[in-house]
Coordinates of C-alpha atoms and ligand atoms in Angstrom, one line a residue:
X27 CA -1.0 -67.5 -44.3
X28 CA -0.4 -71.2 -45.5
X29 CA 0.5 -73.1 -42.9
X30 CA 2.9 -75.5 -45.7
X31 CA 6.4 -75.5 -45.4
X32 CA 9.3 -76.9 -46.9
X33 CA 10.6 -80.0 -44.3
X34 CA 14.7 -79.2 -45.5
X35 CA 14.7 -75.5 -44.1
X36 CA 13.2 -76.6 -40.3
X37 CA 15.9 -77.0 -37.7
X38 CA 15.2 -79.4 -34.9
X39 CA 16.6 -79.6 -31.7
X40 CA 18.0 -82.9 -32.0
X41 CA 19.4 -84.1 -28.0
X42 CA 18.2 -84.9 -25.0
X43 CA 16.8 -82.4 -23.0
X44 CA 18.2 -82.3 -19.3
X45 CA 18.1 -79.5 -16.8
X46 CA 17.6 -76.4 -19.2
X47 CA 19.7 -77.6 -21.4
X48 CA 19.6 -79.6 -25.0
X49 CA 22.7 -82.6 -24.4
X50 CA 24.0 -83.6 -27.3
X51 CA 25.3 -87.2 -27.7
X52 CA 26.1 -88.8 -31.2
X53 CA 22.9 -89.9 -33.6
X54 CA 22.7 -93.8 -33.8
X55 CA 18.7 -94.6 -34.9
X56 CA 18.8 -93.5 -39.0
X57 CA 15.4 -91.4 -39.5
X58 CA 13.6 -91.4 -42.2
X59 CA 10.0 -88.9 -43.0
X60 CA 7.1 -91.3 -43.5
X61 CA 6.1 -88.3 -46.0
X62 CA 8.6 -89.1 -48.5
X63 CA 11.3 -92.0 -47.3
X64 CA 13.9 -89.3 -47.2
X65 CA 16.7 -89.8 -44.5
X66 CA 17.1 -86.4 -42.3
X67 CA 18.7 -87.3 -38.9
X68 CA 20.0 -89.8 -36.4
X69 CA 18.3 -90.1 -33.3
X70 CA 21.0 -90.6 -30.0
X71 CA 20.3 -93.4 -27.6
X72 CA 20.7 -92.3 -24.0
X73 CA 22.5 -94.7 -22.1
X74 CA 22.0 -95.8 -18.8
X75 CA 24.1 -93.0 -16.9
X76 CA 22.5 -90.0 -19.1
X77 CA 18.9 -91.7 -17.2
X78 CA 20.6 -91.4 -14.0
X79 CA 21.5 -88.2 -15.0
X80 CA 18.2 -86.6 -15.9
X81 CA 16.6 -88.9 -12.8
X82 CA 19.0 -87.0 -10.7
X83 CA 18.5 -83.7 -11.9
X84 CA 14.5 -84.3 -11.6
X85 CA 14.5 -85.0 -8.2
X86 CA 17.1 -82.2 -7.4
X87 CA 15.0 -79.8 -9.1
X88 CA 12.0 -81.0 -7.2
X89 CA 13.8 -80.3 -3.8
X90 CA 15.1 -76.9 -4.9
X91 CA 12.1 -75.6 -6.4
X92 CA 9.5 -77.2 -4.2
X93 CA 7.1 -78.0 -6.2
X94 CA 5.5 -80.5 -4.7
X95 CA 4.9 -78.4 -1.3
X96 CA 4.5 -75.0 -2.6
X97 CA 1.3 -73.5 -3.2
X98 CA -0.8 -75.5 -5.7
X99 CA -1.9 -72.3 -7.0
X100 CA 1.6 -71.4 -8.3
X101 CA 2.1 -74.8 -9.8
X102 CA -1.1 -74.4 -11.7
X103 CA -0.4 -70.6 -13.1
X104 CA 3.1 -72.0 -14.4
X105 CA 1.1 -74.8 -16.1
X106 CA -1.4 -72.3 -18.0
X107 CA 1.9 -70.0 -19.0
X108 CA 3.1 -73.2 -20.6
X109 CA -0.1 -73.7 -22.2
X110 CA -0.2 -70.2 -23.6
X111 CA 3.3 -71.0 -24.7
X112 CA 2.2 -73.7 -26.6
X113 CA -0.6 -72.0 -28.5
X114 CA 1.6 -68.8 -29.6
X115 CA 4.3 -71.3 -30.9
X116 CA 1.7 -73.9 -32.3
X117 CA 3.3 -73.2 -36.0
X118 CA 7.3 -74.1 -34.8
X119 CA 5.9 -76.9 -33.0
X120 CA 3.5 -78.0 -35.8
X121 CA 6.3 -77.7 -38.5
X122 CA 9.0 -79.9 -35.7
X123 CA 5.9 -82.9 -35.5
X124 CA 5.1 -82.9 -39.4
X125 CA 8.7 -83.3 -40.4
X126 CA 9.3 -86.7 -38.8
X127 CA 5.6 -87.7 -37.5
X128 CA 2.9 -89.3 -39.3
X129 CA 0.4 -86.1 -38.4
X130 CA -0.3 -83.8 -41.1
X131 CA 0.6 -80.1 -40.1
X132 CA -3.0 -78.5 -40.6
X133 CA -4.6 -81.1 -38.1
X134 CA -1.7 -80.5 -35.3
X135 CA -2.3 -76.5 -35.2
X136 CA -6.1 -76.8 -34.8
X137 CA -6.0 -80.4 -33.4
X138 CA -3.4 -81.9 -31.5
X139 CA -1.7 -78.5 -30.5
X140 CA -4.9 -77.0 -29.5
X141 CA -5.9 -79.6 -27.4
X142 CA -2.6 -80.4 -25.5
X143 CA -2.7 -77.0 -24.8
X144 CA -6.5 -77.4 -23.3
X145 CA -5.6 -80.6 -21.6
X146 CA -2.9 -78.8 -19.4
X147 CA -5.0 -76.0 -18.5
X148 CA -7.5 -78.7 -17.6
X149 CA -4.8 -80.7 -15.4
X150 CA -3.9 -77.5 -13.9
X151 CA -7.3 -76.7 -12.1
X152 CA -6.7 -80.0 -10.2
X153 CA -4.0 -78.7 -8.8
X154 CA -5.7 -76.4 -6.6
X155 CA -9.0 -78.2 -6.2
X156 CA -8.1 -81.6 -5.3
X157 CA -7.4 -82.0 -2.1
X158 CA -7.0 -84.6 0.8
X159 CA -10.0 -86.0 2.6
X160 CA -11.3 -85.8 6.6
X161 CA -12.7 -89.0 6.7
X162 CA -15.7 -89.8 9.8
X163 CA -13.8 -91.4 13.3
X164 CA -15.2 -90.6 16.9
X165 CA -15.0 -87.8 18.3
X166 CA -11.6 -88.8 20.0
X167 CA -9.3 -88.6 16.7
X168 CA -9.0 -86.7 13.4
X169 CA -8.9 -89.0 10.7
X170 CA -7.1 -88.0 6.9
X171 CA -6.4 -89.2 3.6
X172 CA -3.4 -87.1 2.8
X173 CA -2.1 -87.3 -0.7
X174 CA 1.6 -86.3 -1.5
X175 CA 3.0 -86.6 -5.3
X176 CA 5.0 -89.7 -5.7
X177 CA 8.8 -87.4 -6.7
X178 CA 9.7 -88.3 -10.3
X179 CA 7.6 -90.0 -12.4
X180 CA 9.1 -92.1 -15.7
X181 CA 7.2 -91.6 -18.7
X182 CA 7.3 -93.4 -22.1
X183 CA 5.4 -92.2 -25.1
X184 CA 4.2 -94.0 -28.3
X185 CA 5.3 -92.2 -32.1
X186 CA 1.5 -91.9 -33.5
X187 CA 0.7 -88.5 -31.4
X188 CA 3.9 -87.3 -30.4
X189 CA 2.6 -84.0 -29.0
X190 CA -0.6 -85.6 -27.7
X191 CA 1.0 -88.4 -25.7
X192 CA 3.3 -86.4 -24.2
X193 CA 0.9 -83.7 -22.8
X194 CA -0.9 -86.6 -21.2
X195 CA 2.0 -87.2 -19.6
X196 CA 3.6 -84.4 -18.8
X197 CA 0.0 -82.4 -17.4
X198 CA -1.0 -84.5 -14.8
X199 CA 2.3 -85.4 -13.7
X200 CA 3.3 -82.2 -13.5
X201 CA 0.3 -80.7 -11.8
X202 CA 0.3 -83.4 -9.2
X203 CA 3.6 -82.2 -8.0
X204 CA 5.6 -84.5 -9.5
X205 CA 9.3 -84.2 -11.9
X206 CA 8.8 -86.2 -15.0
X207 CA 11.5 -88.2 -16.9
X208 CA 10.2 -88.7 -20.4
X209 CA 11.0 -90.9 -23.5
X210 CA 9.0 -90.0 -26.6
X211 CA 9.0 -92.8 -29.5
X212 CA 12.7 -93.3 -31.2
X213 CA 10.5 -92.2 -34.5
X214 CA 9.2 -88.6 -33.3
X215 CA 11.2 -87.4 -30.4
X216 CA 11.6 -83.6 -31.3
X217 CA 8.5 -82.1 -29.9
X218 CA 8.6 -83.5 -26.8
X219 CA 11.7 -82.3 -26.5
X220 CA 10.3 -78.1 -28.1
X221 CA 7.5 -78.7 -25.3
X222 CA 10.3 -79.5 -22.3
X223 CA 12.2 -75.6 -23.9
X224 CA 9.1 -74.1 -23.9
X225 CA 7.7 -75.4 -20.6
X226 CA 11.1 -73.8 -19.2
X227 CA 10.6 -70.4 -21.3
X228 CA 7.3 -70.2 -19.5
X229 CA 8.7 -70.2 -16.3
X230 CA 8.8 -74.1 -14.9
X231 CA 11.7 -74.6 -13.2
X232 CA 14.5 -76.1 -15.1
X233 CA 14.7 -79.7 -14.7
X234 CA 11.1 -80.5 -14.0
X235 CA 10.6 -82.2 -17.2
X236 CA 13.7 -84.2 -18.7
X237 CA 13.6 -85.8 -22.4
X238 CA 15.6 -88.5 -22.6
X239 CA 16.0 -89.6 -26.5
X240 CA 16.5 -93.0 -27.3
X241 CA 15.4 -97.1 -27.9
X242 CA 13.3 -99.3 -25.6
X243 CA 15.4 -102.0 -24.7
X244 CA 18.2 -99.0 -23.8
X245 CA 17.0 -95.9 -22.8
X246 CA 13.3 -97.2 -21.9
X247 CA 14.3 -100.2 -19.5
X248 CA 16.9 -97.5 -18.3
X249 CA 13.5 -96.1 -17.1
X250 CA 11.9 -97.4 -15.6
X251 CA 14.5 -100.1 -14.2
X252 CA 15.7 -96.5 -12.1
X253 CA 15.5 -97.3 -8.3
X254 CA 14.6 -93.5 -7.8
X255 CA 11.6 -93.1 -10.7
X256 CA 8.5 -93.3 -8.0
X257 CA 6.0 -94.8 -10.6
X258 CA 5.6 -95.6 -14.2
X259 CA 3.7 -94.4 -17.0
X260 CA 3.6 -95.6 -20.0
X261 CA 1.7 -95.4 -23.4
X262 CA 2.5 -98.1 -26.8
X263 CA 1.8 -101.5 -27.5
X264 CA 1.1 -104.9 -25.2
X265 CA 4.2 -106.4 -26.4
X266 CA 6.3 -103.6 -24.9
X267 CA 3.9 -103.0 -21.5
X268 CA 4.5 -106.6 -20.8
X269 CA 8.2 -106.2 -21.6
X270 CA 8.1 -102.8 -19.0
X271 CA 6.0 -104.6 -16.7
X272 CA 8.1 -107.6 -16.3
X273 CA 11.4 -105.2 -15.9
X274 CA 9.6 -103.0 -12.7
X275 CA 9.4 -106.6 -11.2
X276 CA 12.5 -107.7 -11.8
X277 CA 14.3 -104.2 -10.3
X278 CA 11.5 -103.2 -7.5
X279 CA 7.8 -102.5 -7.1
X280 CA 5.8 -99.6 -8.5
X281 CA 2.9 -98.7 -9.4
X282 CA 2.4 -98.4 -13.6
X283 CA -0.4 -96.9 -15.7
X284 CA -0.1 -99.0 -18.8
X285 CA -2.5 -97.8 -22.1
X286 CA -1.7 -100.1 -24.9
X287 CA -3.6 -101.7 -28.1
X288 CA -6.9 -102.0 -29.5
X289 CA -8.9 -103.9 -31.5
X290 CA -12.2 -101.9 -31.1
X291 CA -15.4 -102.9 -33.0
X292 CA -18.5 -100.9 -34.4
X293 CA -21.7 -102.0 -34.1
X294 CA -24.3 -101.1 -36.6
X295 CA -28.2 -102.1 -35.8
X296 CA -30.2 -102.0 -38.6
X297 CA -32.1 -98.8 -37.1
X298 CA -29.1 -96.7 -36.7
X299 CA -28.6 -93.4 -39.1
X300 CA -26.4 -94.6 -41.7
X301 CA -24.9 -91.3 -42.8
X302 CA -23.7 -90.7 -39.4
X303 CA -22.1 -94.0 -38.9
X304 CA -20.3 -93.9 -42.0
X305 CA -19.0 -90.7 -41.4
X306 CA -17.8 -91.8 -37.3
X307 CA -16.7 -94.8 -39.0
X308 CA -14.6 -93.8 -41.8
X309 CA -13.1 -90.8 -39.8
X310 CA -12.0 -93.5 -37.0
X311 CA -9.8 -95.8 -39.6
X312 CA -8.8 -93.1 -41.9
X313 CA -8.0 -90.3 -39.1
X314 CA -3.7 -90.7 -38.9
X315 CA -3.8 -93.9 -41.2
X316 CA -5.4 -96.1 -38.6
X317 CA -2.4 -95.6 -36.5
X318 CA -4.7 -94.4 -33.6
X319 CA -5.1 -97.1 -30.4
X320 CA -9.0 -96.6 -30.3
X321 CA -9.0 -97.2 -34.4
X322 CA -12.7 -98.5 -34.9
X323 CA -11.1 -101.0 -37.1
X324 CA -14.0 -104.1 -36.8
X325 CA -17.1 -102.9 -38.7
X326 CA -19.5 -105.5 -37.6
X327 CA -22.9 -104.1 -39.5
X328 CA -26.5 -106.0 -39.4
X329 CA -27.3 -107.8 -42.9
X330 CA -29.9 -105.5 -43.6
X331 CA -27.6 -102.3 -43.7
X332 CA -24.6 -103.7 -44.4
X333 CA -24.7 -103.1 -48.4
X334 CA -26.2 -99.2 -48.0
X335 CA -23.1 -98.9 -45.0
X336 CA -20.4 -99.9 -46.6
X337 CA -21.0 -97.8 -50.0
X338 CA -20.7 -94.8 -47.9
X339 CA -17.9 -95.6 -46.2
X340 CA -16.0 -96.8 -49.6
X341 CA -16.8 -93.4 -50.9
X342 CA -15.1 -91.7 -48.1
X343 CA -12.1 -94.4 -48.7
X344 CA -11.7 -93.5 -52.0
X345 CA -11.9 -89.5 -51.7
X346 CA -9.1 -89.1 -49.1
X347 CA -6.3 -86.6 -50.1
X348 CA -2.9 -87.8 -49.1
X349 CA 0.4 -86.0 -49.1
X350 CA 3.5 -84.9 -47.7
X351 CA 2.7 -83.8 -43.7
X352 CA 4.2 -80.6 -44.3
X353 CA 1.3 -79.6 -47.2
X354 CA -1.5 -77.8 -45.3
X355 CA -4.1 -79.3 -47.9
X356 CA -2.9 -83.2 -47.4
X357 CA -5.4 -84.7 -44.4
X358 CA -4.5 -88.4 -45.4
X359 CA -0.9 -89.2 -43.7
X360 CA 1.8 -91.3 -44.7
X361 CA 2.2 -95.2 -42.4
X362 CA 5.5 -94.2 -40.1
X363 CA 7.8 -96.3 -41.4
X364 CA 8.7 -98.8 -44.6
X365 CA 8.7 -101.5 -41.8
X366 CA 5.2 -101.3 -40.3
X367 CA 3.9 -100.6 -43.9
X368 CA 5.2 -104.0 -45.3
X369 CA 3.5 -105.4 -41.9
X370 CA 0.5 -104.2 -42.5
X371 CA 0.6 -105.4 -46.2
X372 CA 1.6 -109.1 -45.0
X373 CA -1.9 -109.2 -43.0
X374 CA -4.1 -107.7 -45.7
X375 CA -2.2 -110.2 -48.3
X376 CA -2.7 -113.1 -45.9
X377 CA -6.2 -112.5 -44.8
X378 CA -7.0 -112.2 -49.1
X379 CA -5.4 -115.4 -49.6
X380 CA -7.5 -117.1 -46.8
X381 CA -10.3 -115.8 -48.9
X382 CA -11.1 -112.1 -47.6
X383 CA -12.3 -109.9 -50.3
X384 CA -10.8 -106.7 -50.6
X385 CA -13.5 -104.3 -51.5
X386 CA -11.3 -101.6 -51.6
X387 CA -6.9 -100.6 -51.3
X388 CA -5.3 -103.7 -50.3
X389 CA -1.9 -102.6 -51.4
X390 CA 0.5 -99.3 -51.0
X391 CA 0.2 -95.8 -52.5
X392 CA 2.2 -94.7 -55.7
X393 CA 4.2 -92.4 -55.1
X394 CA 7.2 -90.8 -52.8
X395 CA 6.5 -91.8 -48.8
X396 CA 5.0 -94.6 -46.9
X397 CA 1.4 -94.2 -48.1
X398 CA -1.3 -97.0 -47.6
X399 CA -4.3 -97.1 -49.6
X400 CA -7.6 -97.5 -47.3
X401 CA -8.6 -100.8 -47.1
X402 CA -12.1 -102.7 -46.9
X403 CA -11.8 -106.5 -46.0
X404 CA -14.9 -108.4 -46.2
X405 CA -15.6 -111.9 -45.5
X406 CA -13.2 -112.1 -42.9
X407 CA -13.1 -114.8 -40.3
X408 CA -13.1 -114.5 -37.0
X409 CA -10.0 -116.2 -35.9
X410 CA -8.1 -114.4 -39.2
X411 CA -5.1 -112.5 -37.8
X412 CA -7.0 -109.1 -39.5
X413 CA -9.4 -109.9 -36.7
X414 CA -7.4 -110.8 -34.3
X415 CA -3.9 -108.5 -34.5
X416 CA -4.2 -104.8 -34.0
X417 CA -3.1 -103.8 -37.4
X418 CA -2.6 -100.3 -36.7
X419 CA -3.3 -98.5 -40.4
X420 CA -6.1 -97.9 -42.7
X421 CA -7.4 -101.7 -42.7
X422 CA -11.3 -101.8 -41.7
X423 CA -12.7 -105.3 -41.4
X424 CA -16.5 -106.0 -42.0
X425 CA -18.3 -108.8 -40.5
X426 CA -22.4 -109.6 -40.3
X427 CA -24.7 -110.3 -38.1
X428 CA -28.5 -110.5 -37.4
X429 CA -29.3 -110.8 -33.8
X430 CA -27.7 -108.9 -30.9
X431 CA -26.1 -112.0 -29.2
X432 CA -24.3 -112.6 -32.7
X433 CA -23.2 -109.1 -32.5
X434 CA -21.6 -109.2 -29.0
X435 CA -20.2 -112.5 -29.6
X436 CA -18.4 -111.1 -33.2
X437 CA -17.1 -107.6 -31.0
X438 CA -15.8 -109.2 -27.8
X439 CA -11.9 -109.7 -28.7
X440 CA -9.9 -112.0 -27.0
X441 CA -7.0 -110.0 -26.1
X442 CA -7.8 -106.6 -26.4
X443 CA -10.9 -104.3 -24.6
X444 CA -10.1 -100.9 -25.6
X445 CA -12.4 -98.8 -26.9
X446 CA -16.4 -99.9 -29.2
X447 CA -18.6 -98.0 -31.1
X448 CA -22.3 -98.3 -31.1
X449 CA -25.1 -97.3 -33.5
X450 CA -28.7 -97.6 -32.8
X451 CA -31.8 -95.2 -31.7
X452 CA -32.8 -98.1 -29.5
X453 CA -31.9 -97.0 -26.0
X454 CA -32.4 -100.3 -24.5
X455 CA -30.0 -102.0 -26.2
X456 CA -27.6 -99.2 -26.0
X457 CA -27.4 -99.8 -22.4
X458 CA -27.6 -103.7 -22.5
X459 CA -24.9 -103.7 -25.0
X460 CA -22.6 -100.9 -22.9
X461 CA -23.2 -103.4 -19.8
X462 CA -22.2 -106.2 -21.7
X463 CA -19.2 -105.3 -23.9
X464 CA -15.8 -105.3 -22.3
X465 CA -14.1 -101.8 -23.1
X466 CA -13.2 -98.5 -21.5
X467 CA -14.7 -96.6 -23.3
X468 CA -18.0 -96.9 -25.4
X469 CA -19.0 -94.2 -28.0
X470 CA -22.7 -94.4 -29.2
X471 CA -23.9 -92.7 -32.4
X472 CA -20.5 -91.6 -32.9
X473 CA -16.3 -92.4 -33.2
X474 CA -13.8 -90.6 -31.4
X475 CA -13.0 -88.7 -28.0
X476 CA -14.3 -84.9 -27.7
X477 CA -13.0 -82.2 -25.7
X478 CA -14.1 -83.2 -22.9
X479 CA -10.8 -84.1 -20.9
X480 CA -13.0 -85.1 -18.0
X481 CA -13.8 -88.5 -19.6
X482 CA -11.1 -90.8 -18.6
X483 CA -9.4 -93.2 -21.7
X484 CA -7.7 -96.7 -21.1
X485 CA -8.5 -100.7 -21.7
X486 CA -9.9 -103.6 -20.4
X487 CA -8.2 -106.8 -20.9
X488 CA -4.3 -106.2 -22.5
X489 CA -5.5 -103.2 -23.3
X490 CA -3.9 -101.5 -20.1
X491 CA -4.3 -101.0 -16.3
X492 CA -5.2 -97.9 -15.2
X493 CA -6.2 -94.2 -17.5
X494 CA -4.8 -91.2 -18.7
X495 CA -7.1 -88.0 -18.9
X496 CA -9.7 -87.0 -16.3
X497 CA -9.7 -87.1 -12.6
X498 CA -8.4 -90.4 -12.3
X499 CA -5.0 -89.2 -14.7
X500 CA -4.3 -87.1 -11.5
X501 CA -5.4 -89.3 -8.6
X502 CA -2.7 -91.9 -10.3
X503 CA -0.3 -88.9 -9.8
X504 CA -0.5 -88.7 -6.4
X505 CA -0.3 -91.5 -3.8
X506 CA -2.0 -91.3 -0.5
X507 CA -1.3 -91.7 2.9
X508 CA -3.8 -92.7 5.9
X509 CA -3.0 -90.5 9.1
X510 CA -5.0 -90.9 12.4
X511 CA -4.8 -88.0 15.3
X512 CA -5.7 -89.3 19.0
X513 CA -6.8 -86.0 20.2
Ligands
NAD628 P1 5.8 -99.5 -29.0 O1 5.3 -100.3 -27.8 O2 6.7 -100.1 -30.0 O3 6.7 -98.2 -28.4 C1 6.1 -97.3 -27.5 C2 7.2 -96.7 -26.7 O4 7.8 -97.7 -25.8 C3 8.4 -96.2 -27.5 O5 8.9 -95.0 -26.9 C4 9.4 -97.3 -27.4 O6 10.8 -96.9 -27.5 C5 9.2 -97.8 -25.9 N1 9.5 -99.2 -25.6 C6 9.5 -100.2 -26.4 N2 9.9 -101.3 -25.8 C7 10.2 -100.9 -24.5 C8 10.7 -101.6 -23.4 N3 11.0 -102.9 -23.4 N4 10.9 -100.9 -22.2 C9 10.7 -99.5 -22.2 N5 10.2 -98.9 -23.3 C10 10.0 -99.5 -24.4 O7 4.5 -98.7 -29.6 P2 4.5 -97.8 -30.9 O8 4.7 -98.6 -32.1 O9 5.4 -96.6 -30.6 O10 3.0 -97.2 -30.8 C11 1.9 -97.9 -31.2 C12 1.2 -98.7 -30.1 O11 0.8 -97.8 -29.1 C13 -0.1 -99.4 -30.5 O12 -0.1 -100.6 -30.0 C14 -1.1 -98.5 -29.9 O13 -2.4 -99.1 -29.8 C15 -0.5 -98.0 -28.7 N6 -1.2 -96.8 -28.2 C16 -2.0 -96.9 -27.1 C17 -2.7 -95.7 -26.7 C18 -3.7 -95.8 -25.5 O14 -4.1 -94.8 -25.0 N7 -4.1 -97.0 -25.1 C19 -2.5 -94.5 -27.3 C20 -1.6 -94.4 -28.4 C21 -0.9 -95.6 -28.8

């Protein structure tokens, strides 16, 4: 059966989500699809007392449920329910994301869905695994590192994969023992709030997860301003982790996982497999629009392939099928917003007129919706504000090089160190270049995270403190406590 649908006959559970229950409070933030402009709800803005609500029932539900102290097991069988949950309803939640997200619904049932629903099953076999430590003392004491969960964690998501963000949230949070208090984007916040119902139909004790809808300067700073949210956690641009950092200082100290933008760059050596770099290449910047954080959006190719390299990639630019979210056949998506779009337009427009050629796009889509053509800048400069800002949509750069300390010099960024790719057979130079470049994470001979949720993801520079997925996504779940026995 298709998986298409028509976006007027979905219902959405538009309120905040606290306890078991959806709160309803009146619609302020005027929403708009990306897929066709059309207006279809208001989202509410929870205000400072509906936080202190949801932070209170958290940590009430923690004490009543124990979570935190019961068996780990327990905590981790309620986790996999919810994930089961998740895959049998992967259609109502695919058709809630499409409606107001920039994710077309075909790639969230095989993609997003599936693996949110993988990367809580993969949280919850920390649960029971991970323990505290014996550490070596004389024979005269027992030494421990105990870890506890730190009580309710704040969590604030970005809008470019709803579903997605929030499960890296909510899973290790959760898993760790914790409550969470969660703000999705003001743009998507339905399915976080259909994974918080479904968490509870699958047996989690009602209050464990609270979705509060609203703004950042509201509802966000309401966040993580509480005195009684333990620790932070928080996914979306610098701007706003600087805004969030500076807040927690102002009201009290806690600890914050921050993953924020990118400005990662692709390195093609003039030995590398061209047909496989285009293809990681182009699926990086058109995947979701370029909206993605680790968007390989700096192509910086040798001379001697760059002509072969970039007629491969146009090829892919120009072949993309876009359309509403809600078709099954569209893969291209919509830009989330008239506002970004026009951003995204000013850059391109003032990177041509500084004398960037525009090899391909360069302009918006005909039609109904938000749609961006895929765009090929070259002759760029390196202090040009397409080099420099993360543009976040289908804008690739291309820049030249011919020896290796031109390359490193063109892909080090000054503000951001998320994420590089790297094409070569040489190994050498794979692992002088993965020494030498400042990133997180470094892909070679391909684009783009795999399933496996054991490699951790998050910046260097202003592109975040701390990671989400993998061990460490737990560990930052948990704090620890040094304990020393005289026997
Ligand atoms: P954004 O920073 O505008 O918003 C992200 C979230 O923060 C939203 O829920 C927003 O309401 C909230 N917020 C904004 N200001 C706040 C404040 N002062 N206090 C508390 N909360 C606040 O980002 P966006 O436009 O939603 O998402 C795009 C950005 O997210 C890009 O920069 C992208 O690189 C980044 N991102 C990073 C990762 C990663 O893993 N590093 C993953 C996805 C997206």
């Amino acid at each position: 059966m298709s998986l298409s649908f028509d976006p007027d006959q979905i219902s959405l559970p538009i309120g905040h989500f606290i306890g078991d229950r959806l709160v309803e409070s009146p619609g302020v933030l005027p929403m708009r699809r990306p897929s066709d402009g059309s207006f279809y709800a208001e989202c509410p803005i929870a205000s400072e007392a509906l936080v202190d609500e949801a932070v209170r029932t958290a940590a009430r539900a923690l004490k009543i449920s124990n979570w935190g102290g019961a068996r780990p097991r327990e905590r981790a069988n309620v986790l996999r329910q919810w994930a089961d949950l998740i895959e049998s309803e992967a259609e109502a939640l695919a058709r809630i994301e499409a409606v107001s997200s920039t994710r077309p619904v075909g790639q969230l049932v095989a993609g997003d869905i599936a693996v949110t629903a993988e990367q809580i099953r993969f949280f919850a076999e920390f649960a029971d695994k991970e323990g505290s430590d014996l550490v070596p003392t004389d024979d005269e004491h027992l030494g421990m590192i105990m870890t506890e969960p730190y009580g309710v964690v704040g969590a604030i998501t970005p809008w470019n994969f709803p579903v997605s963000m929030a499960g890296w949230k909510l899973g290790p949070a959760l898993a760790a023992g914790n409550a969470v208090v969660l703000k999705p984007s003001e743009m998507t916040p339905f399915s976080s709030v259909f994974l918080a119902q479904l968490a509870v139909k699958a047996g989690m004790p009602a209050g464990l997860i609270n979705i509060v809808l609203g703004d950042g300067p509201t509802t966000g700073a309401a966040i993580t301003g509480h005195p009684d949210i333990a620790k932070v956690s928080f996914t979306g641009s610098t701007g706003a982790g600087a805004a969030i950092m500076a807040n927690v200082a102002r009201s009290g100290i806690k600890p914050m996982t921050l993953e924020l933008g990118g400005k990662s760059p692709q390195i093609v050596f003039a030995d590398a497999d061209l047909d496989q770099a285009a293809a990681a290449i182009s699926s990086s910047i058109l995947t979701n629009a370029g909206q993605a954080c680790v968007a390989g959006s700096r192509l910086i190719a040798h001379a001697f392939v760059a002509e072969p390299l970039v007629e491969a990639i146009l090829a892919r630019m120009k072949a993309v099928q876009a359309g509403p979210t809600w078709d099954a056949a569209a893969t291209y998506s919509p830009i989330i917003s008239e506002r970004h779009r026009s951003r995204i337009d000013a850059i391109v427009q003032a990177a041509c007129a500084e004398g960037a050629e525009c090899l391909t796009g360069g302009e918006p889509m005909r039609g109904k919706g938000y749609f961006y053509a895929p765009t090929l800048l070259a002759s760029v400069d390196q202090p040009s504000p397409a080099i420099t800002e993360e543009i976040f949509g289908p804008v690739l750069t291309l820049q030249t090089f011919t020896t290796e300390e031109e390359a490193l010099a063109l892909a080090d960024h000054p503000t951001y160190g998320l994420a590089a790719g790297l094409f070569t057979r040489d190994l050498s130079r794979v692992l002088r270049i993965t020494r030498a470049i400042a990133a997180g994470t470094v892909w070679v001979n391909r684009y783009g995270r795999s399933r496996d949720h054991i490699l951790p993801t998050g910046g260097y520079k202003r592109s975040g403190i701390g990671k989400d997925l993998g061990r460490e996504a737990y560990h930052a779940n948990r704090r620890s406590k040094s304990v020393l026995i005289q026997v």
